[in-house]
Short mmCIF file of C-alpha atoms and ligand atoms in Angstrom, two decimals:
data_model
loop_
_atom_site.label_atom_id
_atom_site.label_comp_id
_atom_site.label_asym_id
_atom_site.label_seq_id
_atom_site.Cartn_x
_atom_site.Cartn_y
_atom_site.Cartn_z
CA MET D 1 24.89 15.02 6.43
CA THR D 2 22.28 14.28 9.09
CA SER D 3 19.04 15.91 8.21
CA TYR D 4 16.54 14.06 10.34
CA THR D 5 14.98 15.53 13.45
CA THR D 6 14.96 13.77 16.81
CA SER D 7 11.82 14.00 18.92
CA PRO D 8 12.46 15.40 22.43
CA ASP D 9 10.81 12.21 23.75
CA VAL D 10 13.49 9.92 22.31
CA ALA D 11 15.93 10.54 25.17
CA SER D 12 13.46 9.43 27.84
CA ALA D 13 12.31 6.46 25.75
CA LEU D 14 15.94 5.30 25.62
CA ALA D 15 16.58 6.15 29.30
CA ASN D 16 13.62 3.98 30.34
CA PHE D 17 14.72 1.04 28.23
CA SER D 18 16.83 -1.88 29.40
CA LEU D 19 17.69 -5.11 27.65
CA PRO D 20 15.71 -7.97 29.19
CA GLU D 21 17.40 -11.28 29.91
CA LYS D 22 15.37 -13.17 27.35
CA LEU D 23 15.37 -11.63 23.87
CA GLY D 24 13.99 -14.34 21.61
CA PHE D 25 13.45 -13.22 18.04
CA GLY D 26 11.14 -10.22 17.79
CA LEU D 27 9.87 -10.39 21.38
CA VAL D 28 11.66 -7.20 22.40
CA LEU D 29 11.01 -3.95 20.55
CA ALA D 30 13.51 -1.11 20.28
CA PRO D 31 12.04 1.99 21.99
CA VAL D 32 12.73 4.18 18.93
CA MET D 33 11.68 4.24 15.28
CA TYR D 34 12.42 6.27 12.18
CA SER D 35 9.74 7.66 9.89
CA VAL D 36 9.72 9.77 6.73
CA ASP D 37 6.85 10.64 4.39
CA TYR D 38 6.70 10.94 0.63
CA ALA D 39 4.25 13.40 -0.96
CA ASP D 40 4.09 15.58 -4.09
CA GLY D 41 6.80 13.53 -5.71
CA GLN D 42 9.41 13.99 -3.03
CA TRP D 43 10.64 12.72 0.29
CA GLY D 44 10.21 14.93 3.36
CA ARG D 45 12.40 15.19 6.42
CA GLY D 46 12.99 12.07 8.49
CA GLU D 47 12.20 11.86 12.18
CA LEU D 48 13.53 9.70 14.98
CA LEU D 49 10.61 9.04 17.34
CA PRO D 50 9.78 6.92 20.37
CA TYR D 51 8.37 3.58 19.21
CA GLY D 52 4.61 3.70 19.24
CA PRO D 53 1.37 3.32 17.27
CA ILE D 54 0.97 5.27 14.04
CA GLU D 55 -2.13 6.70 12.43
CA ILE D 56 -3.18 5.38 9.07
CA ALA D 57 -6.27 6.13 6.97
CA PRO D 58 -8.54 3.06 7.05
CA GLY D 59 -8.76 3.26 3.25
CA ALA D 60 -4.98 3.36 2.74
CA ARG D 61 -3.88 1.26 -0.22
CA ALA D 62 -1.25 -0.52 1.88
CA LEU D 63 -4.14 -2.09 3.82
CA HIS D 64 -6.37 -2.91 0.85
CA TYR D 65 -4.03 -3.62 -2.03
CA GLY D 66 -0.90 -4.86 -0.28
CA GLU D 67 1.14 -1.83 -1.26
CA PHE D 68 3.84 -2.78 1.22
CA VAL D 69 7.47 -3.88 0.83
CA PHE D 70 10.09 -4.42 3.51
CA GLU D 71 13.62 -5.45 4.40
CA GLY D 72 15.29 -7.45 7.17
CA MET D 73 18.88 -6.78 8.20
CA LYS D 74 21.14 -6.91 11.22
CA ALA D 75 23.52 -4.65 13.14
CA TYR D 76 26.26 -6.35 15.18
CA ARG D 77 28.33 -4.69 17.88
CA ALA D 78 31.78 -6.17 18.11
CA GLY D 79 33.83 -4.61 20.86
CA ALA D 80 33.33 -1.14 19.41
CA ALA D 81 31.01 1.48 20.88
CA LEU D 82 28.98 1.69 17.70
CA PRO D 83 27.48 -1.21 15.80
CA ASN D 84 28.14 -2.19 12.20
CA LEU D 85 25.63 -3.21 9.57
CA PHE D 86 25.91 -6.28 7.36
CA ARG D 87 25.63 -5.47 3.63
CA PRO D 88 23.19 -2.56 4.12
CA LEU D 89 23.57 -1.32 0.55
CA ASP D 90 22.34 -4.66 -0.71
CA ASN D 91 19.22 -4.30 1.43
CA CYS D 92 18.81 -0.77 0.08
CA ARG D 93 19.09 -2.00 -3.53
CA ARG D 94 16.67 -4.83 -2.88
CA LEU D 95 14.12 -2.46 -1.31
CA ALA D 96 14.44 -0.29 -4.43
CA TRP D 97 13.90 -3.35 -6.63
CA SER D 98 10.89 -4.41 -4.55
CA ALA D 99 9.44 -0.89 -4.68
CA GLN D 100 9.87 -0.74 -8.46
CA ARG D 101 8.10 -4.08 -8.91
CA LEU D 102 5.12 -2.64 -7.04
CA ALA D 103 5.46 0.73 -8.87
CA MET D 104 6.22 2.51 -5.60
CA PRO D 105 8.82 5.30 -5.23
CA VAL D 106 12.37 4.24 -4.49
CA VAL D 107 13.87 5.15 -1.10
CA PRO D 108 17.14 6.84 -2.07
CA GLU D 109 20.32 5.37 -0.64
CA ASP D 110 21.10 8.35 1.62
CA LEU D 111 17.59 8.25 3.11
CA PHE D 112 17.68 4.48 3.60
CA LEU D 113 21.04 4.73 5.36
CA GLU D 114 19.83 7.69 7.41
CA GLY D 115 16.92 5.60 8.69
CA VAL D 116 18.86 2.46 9.58
CA ASN D 117 21.81 4.44 10.98
CA ALA D 118 19.51 6.64 13.09
CA VAL D 119 17.85 3.63 14.72
CA ALA D 120 21.03 1.52 15.05
CA GLY D 121 22.99 4.55 16.36
CA ALA D 122 20.35 5.45 18.94
CA MET D 123 20.26 1.79 20.02
CA ALA D 124 24.07 1.42 20.14
CA ASP D 125 24.15 0.72 23.90
CA PHE D 126 21.39 -1.88 23.53
CA VAL D 127 22.78 -3.96 20.69
CA PRO D 128 23.29 -7.30 22.43
CA THR D 129 26.69 -8.83 21.73
CA GLY D 130 28.20 -12.26 21.27
CA GLY D 131 26.85 -15.63 20.24
CA GLY D 132 25.08 -14.30 17.19
CA ARG D 133 23.07 -11.75 19.14
CA SER D 134 22.35 -8.54 17.25
CA LEU D 135 19.93 -5.74 16.51
CA TYR D 136 17.46 -6.84 13.84
CA LEU D 137 16.32 -3.90 11.72
CA ARG D 138 13.06 -3.88 9.80
CA PRO D 139 12.85 -1.07 7.20
CA PHE D 140 9.50 -0.90 5.37
CA LEU D 141 7.73 1.21 2.77
CA PHE D 142 3.98 1.45 2.29
CA GLY D 143 1.29 3.38 0.44
CA THR D 144 -0.76 5.69 2.65
CA GLU D 145 -3.23 7.22 0.22
CA PRO D 146 -6.82 6.04 0.63
CA GLY D 147 -8.89 5.07 -2.41
CA TYR D 148 -10.25 2.10 -4.33
CA LEU D 149 -9.14 3.15 -7.79
CA LEU D 150 -6.61 0.59 -8.99
CA ARG D 151 -3.52 2.69 -9.18
CA ASN D 152 -0.67 3.41 -6.80
CA SER D 153 -0.87 5.76 -3.85
CA ASN D 154 0.54 9.22 -4.28
CA THR D 155 1.69 9.31 -0.69
CA PHE D 156 3.99 6.82 1.02
CA ARG D 157 5.83 6.32 4.26
CA PHE D 158 9.22 4.73 4.89
CA MET D 159 9.86 3.53 8.45
CA VAL D 160 12.50 1.59 10.36
CA ILE D 161 11.74 -0.36 13.52
CA ALA D 162 14.12 -2.72 15.31
CA ASN D 163 14.44 -5.58 17.77
CA PRO D 164 17.39 -6.67 19.88
CA VAL D 165 17.49 -10.40 19.08
CA GLU D 166 19.16 -13.66 19.93
CA ALA D 167 20.40 -15.82 17.09
CA TYR D 168 17.20 -17.29 15.68
CA ALA D 169 17.47 -20.92 16.66
CA SER D 170 14.58 -23.27 16.16
CA GLY D 171 16.84 -26.32 16.33
CA PRO D 172 17.06 -28.56 13.26
CA MET D 173 13.96 -27.82 11.21
CA ARG D 174 11.28 -30.23 10.07
CA VAL D 175 10.28 -29.06 6.61
CA ALA D 176 6.88 -29.81 5.05
CA ILE D 177 6.93 -30.00 1.24
CA GLU D 178 3.95 -27.97 -0.02
CA ARG D 179 2.49 -29.68 -3.09
CA ARG D 180 -0.72 -27.62 -3.43
CA ASP D 181 -0.41 -23.94 -2.53
CA VAL D 182 2.03 -21.71 -4.39
CA ARG D 183 3.93 -18.87 -2.73
CA ALA D 184 5.01 -17.02 -5.85
CA ALA D 185 4.89 -17.52 -9.61
CA VAL D 186 7.29 -16.24 -12.26
CA GLY D 187 6.10 -12.79 -13.31
CA GLY D 188 4.49 -12.16 -9.93
CA VAL D 189 5.94 -10.43 -6.89
CA GLY D 190 7.95 -13.34 -5.46
CA VAL D 191 11.23 -11.65 -6.33
CA ALA D 192 10.13 -8.59 -4.36
CA LYS D 193 10.20 -8.63 -0.57
CA ALA D 194 6.50 -7.82 -0.62
CA SER D 195 4.17 -8.60 2.28
CA ALA D 196 1.74 -10.11 -0.25
CA ASN D 197 4.02 -13.14 -0.65
CA TYR D 198 3.74 -13.86 3.04
CA ALA D 199 -0.04 -13.65 2.87
CA ALA D 200 0.05 -16.32 0.15
CA SER D 201 2.18 -18.55 2.36
CA LEU D 202 0.29 -18.43 5.63
CA ARG D 203 -2.27 -21.18 5.02
CA ALA D 204 0.44 -23.73 4.22
CA SER D 205 2.61 -22.44 7.07
CA ASN D 206 -0.23 -22.94 9.54
CA GLN D 207 -0.94 -26.42 8.18
CA SER D 208 2.70 -27.46 8.41
CA LEU D 209 2.81 -26.22 12.02
CA SER D 210 -0.30 -28.16 12.93
CA ARG D 211 1.21 -31.31 11.34
CA GLY D 212 4.29 -31.01 13.55
CA TYR D 213 6.60 -29.35 11.02
CA THR D 214 8.59 -26.14 11.43
CA ILE D 215 8.13 -24.55 8.03
CA ALA D 216 6.79 -25.12 4.51
CA MET D 217 8.94 -25.72 1.42
CA TRP D 218 7.66 -24.09 -1.76
CA LEU D 219 7.73 -25.52 -5.26
CA ASP D 220 7.49 -23.60 -8.54
CA GLY D 221 4.09 -22.28 -9.54
CA ALA D 222 3.94 -23.71 -13.07
CA GLU D 223 4.76 -27.41 -12.57
CA HIS D 224 4.93 -27.82 -8.79
CA ARG D 225 8.16 -29.71 -9.43
CA TYR D 226 11.15 -27.51 -8.68
CA ILE D 227 12.25 -26.38 -5.23
CA GLN D 228 11.92 -22.64 -4.74
CA GLU D 229 12.64 -21.87 -1.08
CA LEU D 230 11.19 -21.99 2.42
CA SER D 231 8.91 -19.26 3.75
CA GLY D 232 11.52 -16.56 4.30
CA MET D 233 14.66 -18.66 3.77
CA ASN D 234 16.59 -19.92 0.76
CA VAL D 235 17.64 -23.57 0.50
CA PHE D 236 20.91 -25.44 -0.06
CA ALA D 237 21.68 -29.16 -0.37
CA VAL D 238 25.01 -30.96 -0.18
CA VAL D 239 25.00 -33.31 -3.19
CA ASN D 240 28.05 -35.50 -3.84
CA GLY D 241 30.06 -33.10 -1.71
CA GLU D 242 29.03 -30.04 -3.74
CA LEU D 243 26.70 -27.28 -2.61
CA HIS D 244 23.56 -27.07 -4.74
CA THR D 245 20.93 -24.35 -4.53
CA PRO D 246 17.91 -23.56 -6.72
CA GLU D 247 18.89 -21.03 -9.35
CA LEU D 248 16.99 -17.74 -9.13
CA ASP D 249 13.95 -18.44 -11.30
CA GLY D 250 12.19 -15.07 -11.28
CA ALA D 251 9.98 -16.07 -8.35
CA ILE D 252 12.55 -16.98 -5.68
CA LEU D 253 13.50 -14.11 -3.36
CA PRO D 254 17.19 -13.36 -3.95
CA GLY D 255 18.47 -13.67 -0.39
CA ILE D 256 21.51 -11.69 0.67
CA THR D 257 22.51 -14.56 2.97
CA ARG D 258 22.19 -16.94 -0.02
CA ASP D 259 24.50 -14.70 -2.03
CA SER D 260 26.93 -14.39 0.91
CA LEU D 261 27.07 -18.17 1.36
CA ILE D 262 27.73 -18.77 -2.34
CA THR D 263 30.60 -16.27 -2.25
CA LEU D 264 31.96 -17.56 1.05
CA ALA D 265 31.73 -21.26 0.10
CA ARG D 266 33.56 -20.63 -3.19
CA ALA D 267 36.27 -18.72 -1.30
CA MET D 268 36.56 -21.75 1.01
CA GLY D 269 37.22 -23.91 -2.05
CA LYS D 270 33.79 -25.52 -2.28
CA THR D 271 31.95 -26.09 -5.54
CA VAL D 272 28.61 -24.29 -5.67
CA VAL D 273 26.04 -25.17 -8.32
CA GLU D 274 22.97 -23.03 -9.01
CA ARG D 275 20.47 -25.05 -11.01
CA PRO D 276 16.78 -25.97 -11.21
CA MET D 277 16.31 -28.60 -8.48
CA PRO D 278 13.39 -31.01 -8.91
CA ILE D 279 12.10 -31.98 -5.47
CA ASP D 280 11.63 -35.65 -6.40
CA ASP D 281 15.28 -35.92 -7.52
CA LEU D 282 16.43 -34.46 -4.21
CA LEU D 283 14.27 -36.88 -2.21
CA ALA D 284 15.72 -39.82 -4.21
CA GLN D 285 19.23 -38.46 -3.58
CA ILE D 286 18.55 -38.26 0.15
CA GLN D 287 17.41 -41.90 0.05
CA ASN D 288 20.44 -43.15 -1.89
CA GLY D 289 22.86 -41.06 0.17
CA GLU D 290 24.07 -38.78 -2.66
CA CYS D 291 22.49 -35.87 -0.82
CA SER D 292 24.03 -35.86 2.63
CA GLU D 293 22.65 -32.62 4.08
CA VAL D 294 20.02 -29.93 3.50
CA PHE D 295 19.88 -26.52 5.12
CA ALA D 296 18.27 -23.11 4.80
CA CYS D 297 19.57 -19.56 5.16
CA GLY D 298 18.32 -16.05 5.79
CA THR D 299 19.17 -12.97 7.83
CA ALA D 300 17.23 -14.11 10.90
CA ALA D 301 18.64 -17.64 11.25
CA ILE D 302 21.85 -17.10 9.22
CA VAL D 303 22.14 -20.85 8.41
CA ALA D 304 19.54 -23.26 9.78
CA PRO D 305 19.94 -27.05 9.61
CA ILE D 306 17.12 -29.25 8.30
CA ALA D 307 16.57 -32.64 9.93
CA VAL D 308 13.53 -33.93 8.03
CA LEU D 309 11.72 -33.27 4.76
CA GLY D 310 8.12 -34.46 5.00
CA ASP D 311 6.07 -35.08 1.86
CA SER D 312 2.32 -34.51 1.57
CA ASP D 313 1.71 -38.29 1.54
CA GLY D 314 3.32 -38.67 4.97
CA ARG D 315 6.70 -40.05 3.80
CA GLU D 316 9.69 -38.52 5.60
CA PHE D 317 13.21 -38.12 4.27
CA MET D 318 16.16 -37.65 6.62
CA PRO D 319 19.53 -36.57 5.24
CA GLN D 320 22.35 -38.46 7.01
CA ASN D 321 24.03 -35.27 8.24
CA VAL D 322 22.45 -32.43 10.15
CA ASP D 323 24.36 -29.19 10.68
CA VAL D 324 27.81 -30.26 9.46
CA VAL D 325 28.43 -28.09 6.37
CA ALA D 326 25.69 -25.76 7.64
CA ARG D 327 27.56 -25.21 10.90
CA GLU D 328 30.85 -24.59 9.10
CA LEU D 329 29.23 -21.94 6.89
CA ARG D 330 27.25 -20.40 9.74
CA GLU D 331 30.35 -20.05 11.91
CA SER D 332 32.40 -18.56 9.07
CA LEU D 333 29.72 -16.04 8.16
CA LEU D 334 28.99 -15.08 11.76
CA ALA D 335 32.73 -14.57 12.40
CA ILE D 336 32.74 -11.97 9.61
CA GLN D 337 29.52 -10.38 10.89
CA GLU D 338 30.89 -10.18 14.42
CA ARG D 339 34.24 -9.00 13.05
CA ARG D 340 36.15 -11.88 14.59
CA SER D 341 37.63 -12.74 11.20
CA PRO D 342 38.73 -10.33 8.47
CA ASP D 343 35.97 -8.99 6.26
CA THR D 344 37.75 -9.66 2.97
CA PHE D 345 34.52 -9.12 1.01
CA GLY D 346 33.84 -5.62 2.39
CA TRP D 347 30.45 -6.68 3.73
CA THR D 348 30.32 -4.80 7.04
CA ARG D 349 29.77 -1.06 7.34
CA ASP D 350 30.14 1.14 10.42
CA VAL D 351 27.16 2.99 11.82
CA PRO D 352 28.24 6.65 12.24
CA ALA D 353 27.87 8.38 15.61
CA PRO D 354 24.42 9.96 15.92
CA ALA D 355 24.42 13.74 15.41
CA ALA D 356 24.67 15.74 18.65
CA GLU D 357 21.36 17.21 19.76
C1 PLP W 1 13.95 -12.15 3.24
C2 PLP W 1 13.68 -13.45 2.57
C3 PLP W 1 14.67 -14.43 2.38
C4 PLP W 1 16.07 -14.31 2.93
O1 PLP W 1 16.75 -13.20 2.46
P1 PLP W 1 18.00 -12.63 3.26
O2 PLP W 1 18.40 -11.43 2.50
O3 PLP W 1 19.03 -13.68 3.24
O4 PLP W 1 17.52 -12.34 4.64
C5 PLP W 1 14.34 -15.57 1.68
N1 PLP W 1 13.10 -15.76 1.21
C6 PLP W 1 12.11 -14.86 1.39
C7 PLP W 1 10.78 -15.14 0.84
C8 PLP W 1 12.37 -13.67 2.07
O5 PLP W 1 11.37 -12.78 2.24
#
């Protein structure tokens, strides 16, 4: 049931594209994109276009009021001609949840899949394979109506852009505990994948970078006591041999990788505990050895080891293990994503062949 149109310029955009040697994460842009507009209460017809600049009214509410939500997901190509997507319906549901939190229209499942399948299908020959390489897809939804009146737009656009990527590998991360700024508070938009949350995080992110850290760790907005997550990644700790992760508190972004790891770890026979995690307890447990390892997870990095947690007073805490349990989980999850081990959870989904022109 393909109903999108393909611009005549897509073929030449793809013909002129080749995968460079060095992909990095987000350095290389797919030469195609998908776009569909919403007006008068309904979605129009989608289009597959060459990647390029778009026009937007300078007064559009997405620019002024942060009316912008997005997703991040990956397509892997494992031997087959066409790639497969990892848990795309979960991304679709989360985009709907994010849109509802910002009172934006929901992108229906068939339209969401049309967009990601159109881009992943067109890019099939350019999905890099092996070693965690993949096509990163970035679906996003934003309000296009100009105006200062504090209400939603009446017009919106849903787009999908993509990047062939390497496995995001920063090496073991140095995490800076953020004791002052707050990323998201309960009742706010932290549970939505809203660009506004990233705006709130940038000052602390910049400061942690300039202090020699990789990324900031967020604490809860009310007491500044409980671990929430990192900027864009959820957190796990190995405590007395069990996996502990902050329970979803109404401000933490419910990561699909987080959910996958909980399911996978339990299937591997591990105990997983979701609970409020006071940062000072965790630091004490790192010091006394009860906490042996800390790591983070998200679509980009899958599972990323943490070497150091640095506090605002300059003290540093180093768990005794780096990338032991994290590596085991990363390799198990990646094997499912790359279809090297059986997908007993039904997480991967084939991208259908693009419609003939
Ligand atoms: C996207 C995101 C994550 C990770 O979610 P995944 O679905 O695992 O990619 C974690 N935290 C924040 C704030 C995010 O935006």
